[in-house]
């Protein structure tokens, strides 16, 4: 114990994951000062360590095996400025949505489409968060991290982070790095992006030739509130599956057989991204309920906890959904959230 951190044994994690499922951490380390991270880790027994942000992209299918780390430092500041762009640094523990609002309040633009994504700044690069036609990789300048195996503090460039669709170095080499802060490069010039379905329509009602970033921020928040269930009302982790990326020929064959299937650009000319929500919806899962584990009535891609579902029940439901999509369409779905205490 120290004035910079606190350790709790057998900590209840139910209020620390947005699915609201029960889980217990053998040890929970809450750290206020990132500069003391190495000291705090040295005080823990050797073993696996799970970094927990807002718990909005993981499913506790069982208890975590080792200690759980919660980074609480949350300062935000402008590091450098050249008139056209600014480099902004945010501690890992800062709330993502609050940070996006702070950037707009400081006349820094680009991230308004990423408003209202739950969770922390430190988790943003882990899956390269994205929404409404924008991904955070466009703005990540560098990631500050500790590599516990070597004890080294690292500063990874954006390219080193290998950010892709719901993917990164951090996801591929899970638990190799503890992200302590992220630097972003943001523009002083507003350049709104309103092409994603629903955004332009929501703004059209204003009759403005050029919507402001603040207006896009509001429109994205309103759209998200209308489309996605609120974890405060019903436990969920947003999209449970990634949109599958398949070879072009497979996408074409599926689109010929199912003309309403939404097909988006893939990672290159030879691939396409399919709508997992549509595939799941077509299999009849939307609104399905098995006890307290279910599929949202609002969005087929969102698994929900109606109250007392366990993580294991939600995982079992996810496996049935994936099996039915595979059987009907020949497409393999992969979960987006991290599964803790079990495997996909
Ligand atoms: P957690 O769930 O706590 O952790 C997620 C993963 O990141 C875990 O593997 C964890 O170990 C790791 N991690 C967290 N912090 C660190 C760190 N500092 N260092 C190293 N590893 C770390 N995501 C999108 O991309 N787009 C969306 O539009 C979107 N909408 C959502 C809507 C809802 C209603 C919900 C509930 C979730 C949504 N998500 C979305 C998913 C989620 O909000 C994001 O993935 C978010 O970045 C997770 O942040 P977190 O702090 O809650 O991470
Ligand atoms: N659709 C259905 N049934 C539904 C819902 C959607 O058929 O119940 C179809 C519709 O045709 C719709 C299409 O799916 O046009 C796409 O739906 P939506 O715009 O909601 O996007 P998504 O592909 O389901 C992705 C992200 C979200 C992100 C939104 C907006 C993934 C896995 N999910 O969802 O991210 O907010 O786009 O950009 O890429 C998350 O990652 O947790 C998340 C919520």
Tab-separated table of C-alpha atoms and ligand atoms in Angstrom:
chain	number	residue	atom	x	y	z
A	1	UNK	CA	0.000	0.000	0.000
A	2	UNK	CA	1.163	3.543	-0.703
A	3	UNK	CA	-0.330	6.992	-1.124
A	4	UNK	CA	-0.070	6.459	-4.907
A	5	UNK	CA	-1.963	3.163	-5.071
A	6	UNK	CA	-4.446	0.933	-3.293
A	7	UNK	CA	-4.735	-2.873	-3.326
A	8	UNK	CA	-8.038	-4.688	-2.627
A	9	UNK	CA	-8.292	-8.459	-2.230
A	10	UNK	CA	-11.268	-10.321	-3.718
A	11	UNK	CA	-12.579	-7.151	-5.361
A	12	UNK	CA	-16.099	-7.256	-6.822
A	13	UNK	CA	-15.938	-6.317	-10.535
A	14	UNK	CA	-19.662	-6.203	-11.271
A	15	UNK	CA	-19.836	-2.412	-11.304
A	16	UNK	CA	-16.586	-2.287	-13.283
A	17	UNK	CA	-17.871	-3.957	-16.467
A	18	UNK	CA	-20.680	-2.597	-18.629
A	19	UNK	CA	-22.226	-6.072	-19.077
A	20	UNK	CA	-22.807	-5.889	-15.311
A	21	UNK	CA	-21.837	-9.532	-14.814
A	22	UNK	CA	-20.372	-10.807	-11.566
A	23	UNK	CA	-16.658	-11.480	-11.330
A	24	UNK	CA	-14.044	-11.206	-8.645
A	25	UNK	CA	-10.419	-10.081	-8.916
A	26	UNK	CA	-7.988	-11.906	-6.616
A	27	UNK	CA	-6.219	-8.529	-6.329
A	28	UNK	CA	-7.275	-5.132	-7.629
A	29	UNK	CA	-4.541	-2.508	-7.898
A	30	UNK	CA	-5.807	1.052	-8.328
A	31	UNK	CA	-3.029	3.430	-9.267
A	32	UNK	CA	-3.305	7.214	-9.119
A	33	UNK	CA	0.135	8.160	-10.486
A	34	UNK	CA	1.344	6.493	-13.680
A	35	UNK	CA	4.928	7.466	-12.718
A	36	UNK	CA	4.691	4.941	-9.866
A	37	UNK	CA	3.486	2.050	-12.064
A	38	UNK	CA	6.729	0.062	-11.962
A	39	UNK	CA	6.918	0.408	-8.145
A	40	UNK	CA	3.295	-0.649	-7.758
A	41	UNK	CA	3.763	-3.699	-9.994
A	42	UNK	CA	6.844	-4.713	-8.013
A	43	UNK	CA	4.635	-4.873	-4.931
A	44	UNK	CA	2.359	-7.479	-6.584
A	45	UNK	CA	2.994	-11.237	-6.668
A	46	UNK	CA	4.279	-12.492	-10.052
A	47	UNK	CA	1.544	-13.689	-12.418
A	48	UNK	CA	-0.892	-12.548	-15.076
A	49	UNK	CA	-2.134	-8.967	-15.006
A	50	UNK	CA	-5.312	-7.663	-16.612
A	51	UNK	CA	-5.511	-3.939	-17.313
A	52	UNK	CA	-9.094	-2.821	-16.799
A	53	UNK	CA	-10.343	0.496	-18.148
A	54	UNK	CA	-14.066	1.166	-18.154
A	55	UNK	CA	-14.832	-2.525	-18.712
A	56	UNK	CA	-16.906	-1.683	-21.813
A	57	UNK	CA	-15.156	-4.064	-24.181
A	58	UNK	CA	-14.703	-7.235	-22.212
A	59	UNK	CA	-16.772	-10.139	-20.963
A	60	UNK	CA	-15.976	-11.790	-17.652
A	61	UNK	CA	-16.852	-15.390	-18.569
A	62	UNK	CA	-15.007	-16.306	-15.390
A	63	UNK	CA	-12.822	-14.582	-12.824
A	64	UNK	CA	-9.535	-13.074	-13.974
A	65	UNK	CA	-6.634	-15.363	-13.021
A	66	UNK	CA	-4.293	-12.761	-11.599
A	67	UNK	CA	-4.268	-9.158	-10.503
A	68	UNK	CA	-6.372	-6.475	-12.155
A	69	UNK	CA	-4.901	-3.007	-12.706
A	70	UNK	CA	-6.990	0.160	-12.873
A	71	UNK	CA	-5.139	3.302	-13.982
A	72	UNK	CA	-6.782	6.372	-12.522
A	73	UNK	CA	-4.556	9.247	-13.692
A	74	UNK	CA	-6.671	11.328	-16.068
A	75	UNK	CA	-4.913	14.600	-16.881
A	76	UNK	CA	-5.287	16.238	-20.301
A	77	UNK	CA	-2.930	18.825	-21.778
A	78	UNK	CA	-1.701	20.427	-24.968
A	79	UNK	CA	1.979	19.533	-25.463
A	80	UNK	CA	2.823	21.417	-28.657
A	81	UNK	CA	1.193	23.708	-31.150
A	82	UNK	CA	2.129	25.044	-34.599
A	83	UNK	CA	-0.984	27.042	-35.440
A	84	UNK	CA	-2.400	24.368	-37.768
A	85	UNK	CA	-2.136	21.336	-35.486
A	86	UNK	CA	-1.678	20.612	-31.807
A	87	UNK	CA	-0.278	17.571	-30.037
A	88	UNK	CA	-2.471	16.682	-27.085
A	89	UNK	CA	-1.564	14.218	-24.344
A	90	UNK	CA	-4.163	12.346	-22.304
A	91	UNK	CA	-3.534	9.961	-19.424
A	92	UNK	CA	-4.847	6.429	-19.891
A	93	UNK	CA	-7.424	6.769	-17.112
A	94	UNK	CA	-9.231	9.734	-18.693
A	95	UNK	CA	-12.827	9.158	-19.789
A	96	UNK	CA	-12.910	8.950	-23.605
A	97	UNK	CA	-16.114	10.919	-24.182
A	98	UNK	CA	-15.067	13.660	-21.751
A	99	UNK	CA	-11.761	13.900	-23.603
A	100	UNK	CA	-13.490	14.284	-26.994
A	101	UNK	CA	-15.623	17.091	-25.536
A	102	UNK	CA	-12.457	18.727	-24.085
A	103	UNK	CA	-10.785	18.704	-27.534
A	104	UNK	CA	-13.752	20.528	-29.079
A	105	UNK	CA	-13.857	22.995	-26.171
A	106	UNK	CA	-10.191	23.733	-26.945
A	107	UNK	CA	-10.819	24.308	-30.668
A	108	UNK	CA	-9.229	21.003	-31.724
A	109	UNK	CA	-11.133	19.078	-34.354
A	110	UNK	CA	-11.531	15.660	-35.935
A	111	UNK	CA	-12.692	13.351	-33.176
A	112	UNK	CA	-16.310	14.562	-32.985
A	113	UNK	CA	-17.524	11.388	-34.777
A	114	UNK	CA	-16.042	9.343	-31.906
A	115	UNK	CA	-18.229	11.020	-29.274
A	116	UNK	CA	-20.020	8.921	-26.658
A	117	UNK	CA	-17.903	5.780	-27.094
A	118	UNK	CA	-17.698	4.435	-23.532
A	119	UNK	CA	-14.407	3.669	-21.811
A	120	UNK	CA	-11.008	5.223	-21.286
A	121	UNK	CA	-8.354	6.940	-23.380
A	122	UNK	CA	-5.894	4.117	-22.617
A	123	UNK	CA	-8.172	1.552	-24.285
A	124	UNK	CA	-8.749	3.627	-27.439
A	125	UNK	CA	-5.678	2.324	-29.303
A	126	UNK	CA	-6.198	-1.273	-28.119
A	127	UNK	CA	-8.898	-1.927	-30.702
A	128	UNK	CA	-8.465	1.318	-32.664
A	129	UNK	CA	-11.934	2.542	-31.726
A	130	UNK	CA	-14.089	3.696	-34.592
A	131	UNK	CA	-17.541	5.021	-35.370
A	132	UNK	CA	-19.444	6.973	-38.016
A	133	UNK	CA	-16.738	6.721	-40.662
A	134	UNK	CA	-13.767	7.681	-38.450
A	135	UNK	CA	-11.154	5.598	-36.601
A	136	UNK	CA	-8.894	6.878	-33.845
A	137	UNK	CA	-5.774	5.782	-35.781
A	138	UNK	CA	-6.094	8.970	-37.857
A	139	UNK	CA	-5.296	11.010	-34.743
A	140	UNK	CA	-2.973	8.828	-32.671
A	141	UNK	CA	0.478	10.450	-32.638
A	142	UNK	CA	2.209	8.186	-30.113
A	143	UNK	CA	1.404	5.796	-27.306
A	144	UNK	CA	3.254	5.827	-23.982
A	145	UNK	CA	3.429	2.400	-22.383
A	146	UNK	CA	5.237	0.250	-19.872
A	147	UNK	CA	6.433	-3.177	-20.976
A	148	UNK	CA	6.215	-5.155	-17.724
A	149	UNK	CA	8.343	-8.097	-18.952
A	150	UNK	CA	11.357	-5.819	-19.498
A	151	UNK	CA	10.453	-2.994	-17.131
A	152	UNK	CA	11.032	-0.558	-20.010
A	153	UNK	CA	9.006	2.577	-20.586
A	154	UNK	CA	8.237	2.836	-24.285
A	155	UNK	CA	6.973	5.521	-26.617
A	156	UNK	CA	5.443	3.803	-29.642
A	157	UNK	CA	4.886	5.747	-32.844
A	158	UNK	CA	1.545	5.475	-34.578
A	159	UNK	CA	3.040	3.089	-37.178
A	160	UNK	CA	4.500	0.837	-34.481
A	161	UNK	CA	0.993	0.488	-32.999
A	162	UNK	CA	-0.169	-1.264	-36.241
A	163	UNK	CA	-3.716	0.051	-35.917
A	164	UNK	CA	-6.275	-1.673	-38.156
A	165	UNK	CA	-10.023	-2.318	-38.103
A	166	UNK	CA	-10.690	-3.250	-34.436
A	167	UNK	CA	-7.051	-4.362	-34.293
A	168	UNK	CA	-3.590	-3.270	-33.098
A	169	UNK	CA	-0.210	-4.475	-31.868
A	170	UNK	CA	-1.736	-4.349	-28.368
A	171	UNK	CA	-4.484	-6.786	-29.356
A	172	UNK	CA	-2.115	-9.102	-31.180
A	173	UNK	CA	0.443	-9.151	-28.365
A	174	UNK	CA	-2.066	-9.119	-25.558
A	175	UNK	CA	-0.831	-7.856	-22.178
A	176	UNK	CA	2.656	-7.059	-23.502
A	177	UNK	CA	2.116	-3.337	-22.894
A	178	UNK	CA	0.348	-1.259	-20.284
A	179	UNK	CA	-0.716	1.939	-22.023
A	180	UNK	CA	-0.153	4.854	-19.647
A	181	UNK	CA	-0.951	7.801	-21.951
A	182	UNK	CA	-1.803	8.568	-25.558
A	183	UNK	CA	-0.727	11.558	-27.650
A	184	UNK	CA	-3.039	12.785	-30.398
A	185	UNK	CA	-2.410	15.160	-33.320
A	186	UNK	CA	-5.482	17.297	-33.875
A	187	UNK	CA	-6.317	20.005	-36.372
A	188	UNK	CA	-7.197	23.627	-35.643
A	189	UNK	CA	-9.287	23.639	-38.845
A	190	UNK	CA	-12.755	22.094	-38.713
A	191	UNK	CA	-13.329	19.522	-41.494
A	192	UNK	CA	-16.468	17.585	-40.687
A	193	UNK	CA	-17.130	14.040	-41.929
A	194	UNK	CA	-20.825	13.376	-42.384
A	195	UNK	CA	-21.005	10.594	-44.972
A	196	UNK	CA	-21.968	7.744	-42.640
A	197	UNK	CA	-25.617	6.711	-42.981
A	198	UNK	CA	-27.766	8.756	-40.627
A	199	UNK	CA	-25.309	11.582	-39.862
A	200	UNK	CA	-25.993	13.689	-42.958
A	201	UNK	CA	-29.754	13.107	-42.586
A	202	UNK	CA	-29.671	14.186	-38.937
A	203	UNK	CA	-27.833	17.404	-39.876
A	204	UNK	CA	-29.937	18.177	-42.942
A	205	UNK	CA	-32.768	19.307	-40.668
A	206	UNK	CA	-30.547	22.227	-39.511
A	207	UNK	CA	-30.396	23.586	-43.079
A	208	UNK	CA	-26.743	24.640	-42.595
A	209	UNK	CA	-24.416	24.491	-45.604
A	210	UNK	CA	-21.448	23.574	-43.381
A	211	UNK	CA	-22.259	21.915	-40.047
A	212	UNK	CA	-19.905	22.726	-37.189
A	213	UNK	CA	-17.895	20.020	-35.376
A	214	UNK	CA	-19.971	20.755	-32.255
A	215	UNK	CA	-23.149	20.048	-34.215
A	216	UNK	CA	-21.661	16.787	-35.584
A	217	UNK	CA	-20.753	15.834	-31.995
A	218	UNK	CA	-24.385	16.401	-30.932
A	219	UNK	CA	-25.778	14.531	-33.945
A	220	UNK	CA	-23.498	11.530	-33.334
A	221	UNK	CA	-24.512	11.450	-29.648
A	222	UNK	CA	-28.206	11.558	-30.603
A	223	UNK	CA	-27.784	8.824	-33.231
A	224	UNK	CA	-25.913	6.590	-30.824
A	225	UNK	CA	-28.579	7.086	-28.146
A	226	UNK	CA	-31.289	6.122	-30.635
A	227	UNK	CA	-29.464	3.040	-31.986
A	228	UNK	CA	-27.556	1.486	-29.106
A	229	UNK	CA	-28.830	0.347	-25.712
A	230	UNK	CA	-27.434	2.349	-22.783
A	231	UNK	CA	-25.327	0.132	-20.458
A	232	UNK	CA	-26.702	2.112	-17.500
A	233	UNK	CA	-30.163	0.759	-18.389
A	234	UNK	CA	-29.235	-2.720	-19.694
A	235	UNK	CA	-25.826	-4.396	-19.506
A	236	UNK	CA	-23.955	-4.640	-22.809
A	237	UNK	CA	-20.551	-4.123	-24.432
A	238	UNK	CA	-21.638	-2.495	-27.708
A	239	UNK	CA	-21.062	-4.650	-30.795
A	240	UNK	CA	-20.324	-8.165	-29.625
A	241	UNK	CA	-18.895	-9.271	-32.990
A	242	UNK	CA	-16.585	-7.561	-35.457
A	243	UNK	CA	-17.948	-6.984	-38.921
A	244	UNK	CA	-16.407	-9.918	-40.842
A	245	UNK	CA	-13.897	-9.200	-43.603
A	246	UNK	CA	-14.203	-11.782	-46.381
A	247	UNK	CA	-12.650	-12.341	-49.825
A	248	UNK	CA	-14.280	-10.289	-52.610
A	249	UNK	CA	-15.645	-13.384	-54.396
A	250	UNK	CA	-17.399	-14.580	-51.229
A	251	UNK	CA	-18.876	-11.105	-50.645
A	252	UNK	CA	-20.125	-10.989	-54.236
A	253	UNK	CA	-21.725	-14.442	-54.006
A	254	UNK	CA	-23.455	-13.508	-50.733
A	255	UNK	CA	-24.640	-10.152	-52.108
A	256	UNK	CA	-26.062	-11.912	-55.214
A	257	UNK	CA	-27.947	-14.359	-53.006
A	258	UNK	CA	-28.990	-11.662	-50.471
A	259	UNK	CA	-29.313	-8.303	-52.231
A	260	UNK	CA	-30.111	-6.432	-48.991
A	261	UNK	CA	-26.891	-7.515	-47.240
A	262	UNK	CA	-24.840	-4.333	-46.531
A	263	UNK	CA	-21.320	-4.689	-48.012
A	264	UNK	CA	-18.575	-2.166	-47.170
A	265	UNK	CA	-14.972	-1.705	-48.370
A	266	UNK	CA	-12.578	-4.283	-46.920
A	267	UNK	CA	-8.889	-3.914	-46.133
A	268	UNK	CA	-7.917	-3.931	-49.817
A	269	UNK	CA	-9.421	-4.374	-53.283
A	270	UNK	CA	-9.659	-8.136	-52.817
A	271	UNK	CA	-11.731	-8.071	-49.619
A	272	UNK	CA	-15.036	-6.668	-48.371
A	273	UNK	CA	-16.525	-6.039	-44.936
A	274	UNK	CA	-19.993	-7.456	-44.253
A	275	UNK	CA	-22.547	-6.282	-41.719
A	276	UNK	CA	-22.516	-8.748	-38.828
A	277	UNK	CA	-25.729	-7.133	-37.524
A	278	UNK	CA	-27.537	-7.952	-40.756
A	279	UNK	CA	-26.308	-11.578	-40.783
A	280	UNK	CA	-27.396	-12.087	-37.159
A	281	UNK	CA	-30.711	-10.313	-37.729
A	282	UNK	CA	-31.379	-12.519	-40.781
A	283	UNK	CA	-30.915	-15.589	-38.573
A	284	UNK	CA	-33.735	-14.308	-36.357
A	285	UNK	CA	-31.711	-13.488	-33.224
A	286	UNK	CA	-32.739	-9.856	-32.661
A	287	UNK	CA	-34.643	-9.616	-29.371
A	288	UNK	CA	-33.942	-13.290	-28.548
A	289	UNK	CA	-33.755	-14.033	-24.839
A	290	UNK	CA	-32.471	-17.059	-22.922
A	291	UNK	CA	-33.124	-16.301	-19.263
A	292	UNK	CA	-31.283	-13.041	-18.643
A	293	UNK	CA	-28.844	-13.423	-21.572
A	294	UNK	CA	-30.207	-11.938	-24.757
A	295	UNK	CA	-29.810	-9.999	-27.976
A	296	UNK	CA	-30.884	-6.361	-27.944
A	297	UNK	CA	-34.273	-5.546	-29.473
A	298	UNK	CA	-32.617	-2.341	-30.750
A	299	UNK	CA	-29.550	-3.764	-32.494
A	300	UNK	CA	-28.816	-7.355	-33.500
A	301	UNK	CA	-25.060	-6.988	-32.886
A	302	UNK	CA	-25.460	-6.150	-29.195
A	303	UNK	CA	-25.711	-8.899	-26.583
A	304	UNK	CA	-27.481	-7.786	-23.421
A	305	UNK	CA	-27.686	-8.788	-19.783
A	306	UNK	CA	-31.304	-8.427	-18.637
A	307	UNK	CA	-30.162	-8.541	-15.004
A	308	UNK	CA	-28.606	-11.677	-13.611
A	309	UNK	CA	-26.972	-13.305	-16.657
A	310	UNK	CA	-23.529	-14.751	-16.044
A	311	UNK	CA	-20.646	-14.129	-18.406
A	312	UNK	CA	-20.645	-17.858	-19.200
A	313	UNK	CA	-24.321	-17.678	-20.279
A	314	UNK	CA	-23.610	-14.685	-22.511
A	315	UNK	CA	-20.629	-16.497	-24.028
A	316	UNK	CA	-22.761	-19.603	-24.698
A	317	UNK	CA	-25.356	-17.419	-26.453
A	318	UNK	CA	-22.619	-15.760	-28.521
A	319	UNK	CA	-21.380	-19.191	-29.621
A	320	UNK	CA	-24.890	-20.241	-30.746
A	321	UNK	CA	-25.278	-17.026	-32.717
A	322	UNK	CA	-21.905	-17.489	-34.436
A	323	UNK	CA	-22.692	-21.146	-35.206
A	324	UNK	CA	-26.013	-20.222	-36.822
A	325	UNK	CA	-24.432	-17.473	-38.954
A	326	UNK	CA	-21.688	-19.873	-40.011
A	327	UNK	CA	-24.212	-22.564	-40.929
A	328	UNK	CA	-26.523	-20.270	-42.887
A	329	UNK	CA	-24.006	-17.944	-44.582
A	330	UNK	CA	-20.633	-19.712	-44.301
A	331	UNK	CA	-19.196	-16.643	-42.512
A	332	UNK	CA	-17.137	-16.927	-39.299
A	333	UNK	CA	-17.913	-14.241	-36.705
A	334	UNK	CA	-15.241	-13.196	-34.216
A	335	UNK	CA	-16.014	-11.516	-30.916
A	336	UNK	CA	-14.961	-7.905	-30.514
A	337	UNK	CA	-14.705	-7.779	-26.697
A	338	UNK	CA	-11.974	-9.570	-24.824
A	339	UNK	CA	-13.213	-12.787	-23.217
A	340	UNK	CA	-11.736	-13.086	-19.714
A	341	UNK	CA	-11.745	-16.448	-17.919
A	342	UNK	CA	-12.545	-18.520	-21.020
A	343	UNK	CA	-11.705	-18.667	-24.728
A	344	UNK	CA	-13.655	-18.101	-27.912
B	1	LIG	P1	-11.886	-2.199	-21.227
B	1	LIG	O1	-13.158	-2.839	-21.628
B	1	LIG	O2	-11.633	-1.998	-19.800
B	1	LIG	O3	-10.680	-3.034	-21.858
B	1	LIG	C1	-10.736	-3.461	-23.212
B	1	LIG	C2	-9.389	-4.127	-23.564
B	1	LIG	O4	-8.351	-3.162	-23.538
B	1	LIG	C3	-8.954	-5.199	-22.554
B	1	LIG	O5	-8.222	-6.176	-23.266
B	1	LIG	C4	-8.036	-4.456	-21.613
B	1	LIG	O6	-7.099	-5.293	-20.972
B	1	LIG	C5	-7.356	-3.495	-22.577
B	1	LIG	N1	-6.932	-2.240	-21.962
B	1	LIG	C6	-7.730	-1.290	-21.422
B	1	LIG	N2	-6.988	-0.263	-20.970
B	1	LIG	C7	-5.699	-0.590	-21.223
B	1	LIG	C8	-4.447	0.063	-20.989
B	1	LIG	N3	-4.364	1.260	-20.404
B	1	LIG	N4	-3.312	-0.584	-21.362
B	1	LIG	C9	-3.363	-1.792	-21.955
B	1	LIG	N5	-4.504	-2.452	-22.203
B	1	LIG	C10	-5.656	-1.852	-21.854
B	1	LIG	N6	-16.064	0.614	-29.602
B	1	LIG	C11	-15.798	1.183	-30.787
B	1	LIG	O7	-14.697	1.048	-31.321
B	1	LIG	N7	-16.735	1.929	-31.434
B	1	LIG	C12	-17.960	2.134	-30.938
B	1	LIG	O8	-18.775	2.813	-31.552
B	1	LIG	C13	-18.268	1.546	-29.674
B	1	LIG	N8	-19.495	1.704	-29.137
B	1	LIG	C14	-19.788	1.129	-27.940
B	1	LIG	C15	-21.069	1.341	-27.403
B	1	LIG	C16	-21.396	0.787	-26.185
B	1	LIG	C17	-22.788	1.012	-25.610
B	1	LIG	C18	-20.434	0.011	-25.472
B	1	LIG	C19	-20.780	-0.554	-24.124
B	1	LIG	C20	-19.172	-0.200	-26.013
B	1	LIG	C21	-18.844	0.352	-27.256
B	1	LIG	N9	-17.579	0.178	-27.840
B	1	LIG	C22	-17.274	0.771	-29.038
B	1	LIG	C23	-16.562	-0.673	-27.180
B	1	LIG	C24	-15.737	0.074	-26.098
B	1	LIG	O9	-16.398	1.212	-25.656
B	1	LIG	C25	-14.356	0.478	-26.615
B	1	LIG	O10	-13.657	-0.637	-27.093
B	1	LIG	C26	-13.521	1.167	-25.543
B	1	LIG	O11	-12.316	1.654	-26.089
B	1	LIG	C27	-13.198	0.240	-24.365
B	1	LIG	O12	-12.652	1.035	-23.337
B	1	LIG	P2	-12.555	0.517	-21.837
B	1	LIG	O13	-11.745	1.513	-21.094
B	1	LIG	O14	-13.896	0.248	-21.310
B	1	LIG	O15	-11.729	-0.822	-22.033
B	2	LIG	N1	-28.468	-3.756	-39.179
B	2	LIG	C1	-29.367	-4.790	-39.193
B	2	LIG	N2	-29.997	-5.111	-38.017
B	2	LIG	C2	-29.778	-4.427	-36.875
B	2	LIG	C3	-28.855	-3.376	-36.862
B	2	LIG	C4	-28.199	-3.057	-38.035
B	2	LIG	O1	-29.595	-5.423	-40.228
B	2	LIG	O2	-30.382	-4.794	-35.848
B	2	LIG	C5	-27.765	-3.430	-40.435
B	2	LIG	C6	-28.351	-2.212	-41.105
B	2	LIG	O3	-28.491	-2.492	-42.485
B	2	LIG	C7	-27.289	-1.144	-40.927
B	2	LIG	C8	-26.012	-1.968	-40.829
B	2	LIG	O4	-26.414	-3.174	-40.175
B	2	LIG	O5	-27.252	-0.277	-41.999
B	2	LIG	C9	-24.918	-1.294	-40.032
B	2	LIG	O6	-25.430	-0.927	-38.729
B	2	LIG	P1	-24.744	0.233	-37.871
B	2	LIG	O7	-24.693	1.499	-38.657
B	2	LIG	O8	-25.394	0.259	-36.535
B	2	LIG	O9	-23.240	-0.244	-37.746
B	2	LIG	P2	-22.598	-1.618	-37.282
B	2	LIG	O10	-21.783	-2.128	-38.419
B	2	LIG	O11	-23.595	-2.549	-36.720
B	2	LIG	C10	-20.432	-0.447	-36.464
B	2	LIG	C11	-19.519	-0.600	-35.285
B	2	LIG	C12	-20.072	0.192	-34.106
B	2	LIG	C13	-20.179	1.663	-34.504
B	2	LIG	C14	-21.120	1.762	-35.701
B	2	LIG	C15	-21.229	3.173	-36.229
B	2	LIG	C16	-18.401	-2.724	-35.494
B	2	LIG	C17	-18.311	-4.132	-35.012
B	2	LIG	N3	-19.353	-1.983	-34.931
B	2	LIG	O12	-21.655	-1.091	-36.113
B	2	LIG	O13	-19.160	0.086	-33.029
B	2	LIG	O14	-20.683	2.445	-33.455
B	2	LIG	O15	-20.615	0.926	-36.781
B	2	LIG	O16	-20.049	3.502	-36.884
B	2	LIG	O17	-17.606	-2.321	-36.333
B	2	LIG	C18	-18.622	-1.266	-31.157
B	2	LIG	O18	-17.572	-1.534	-31.739
B	2	LIG	O19	-18.896	-1.705	-30.018
B	2	LIG	C19	-19.608	-0.417	-31.824
B	2	LIG	C20	-20.801	-0.135	-31.310
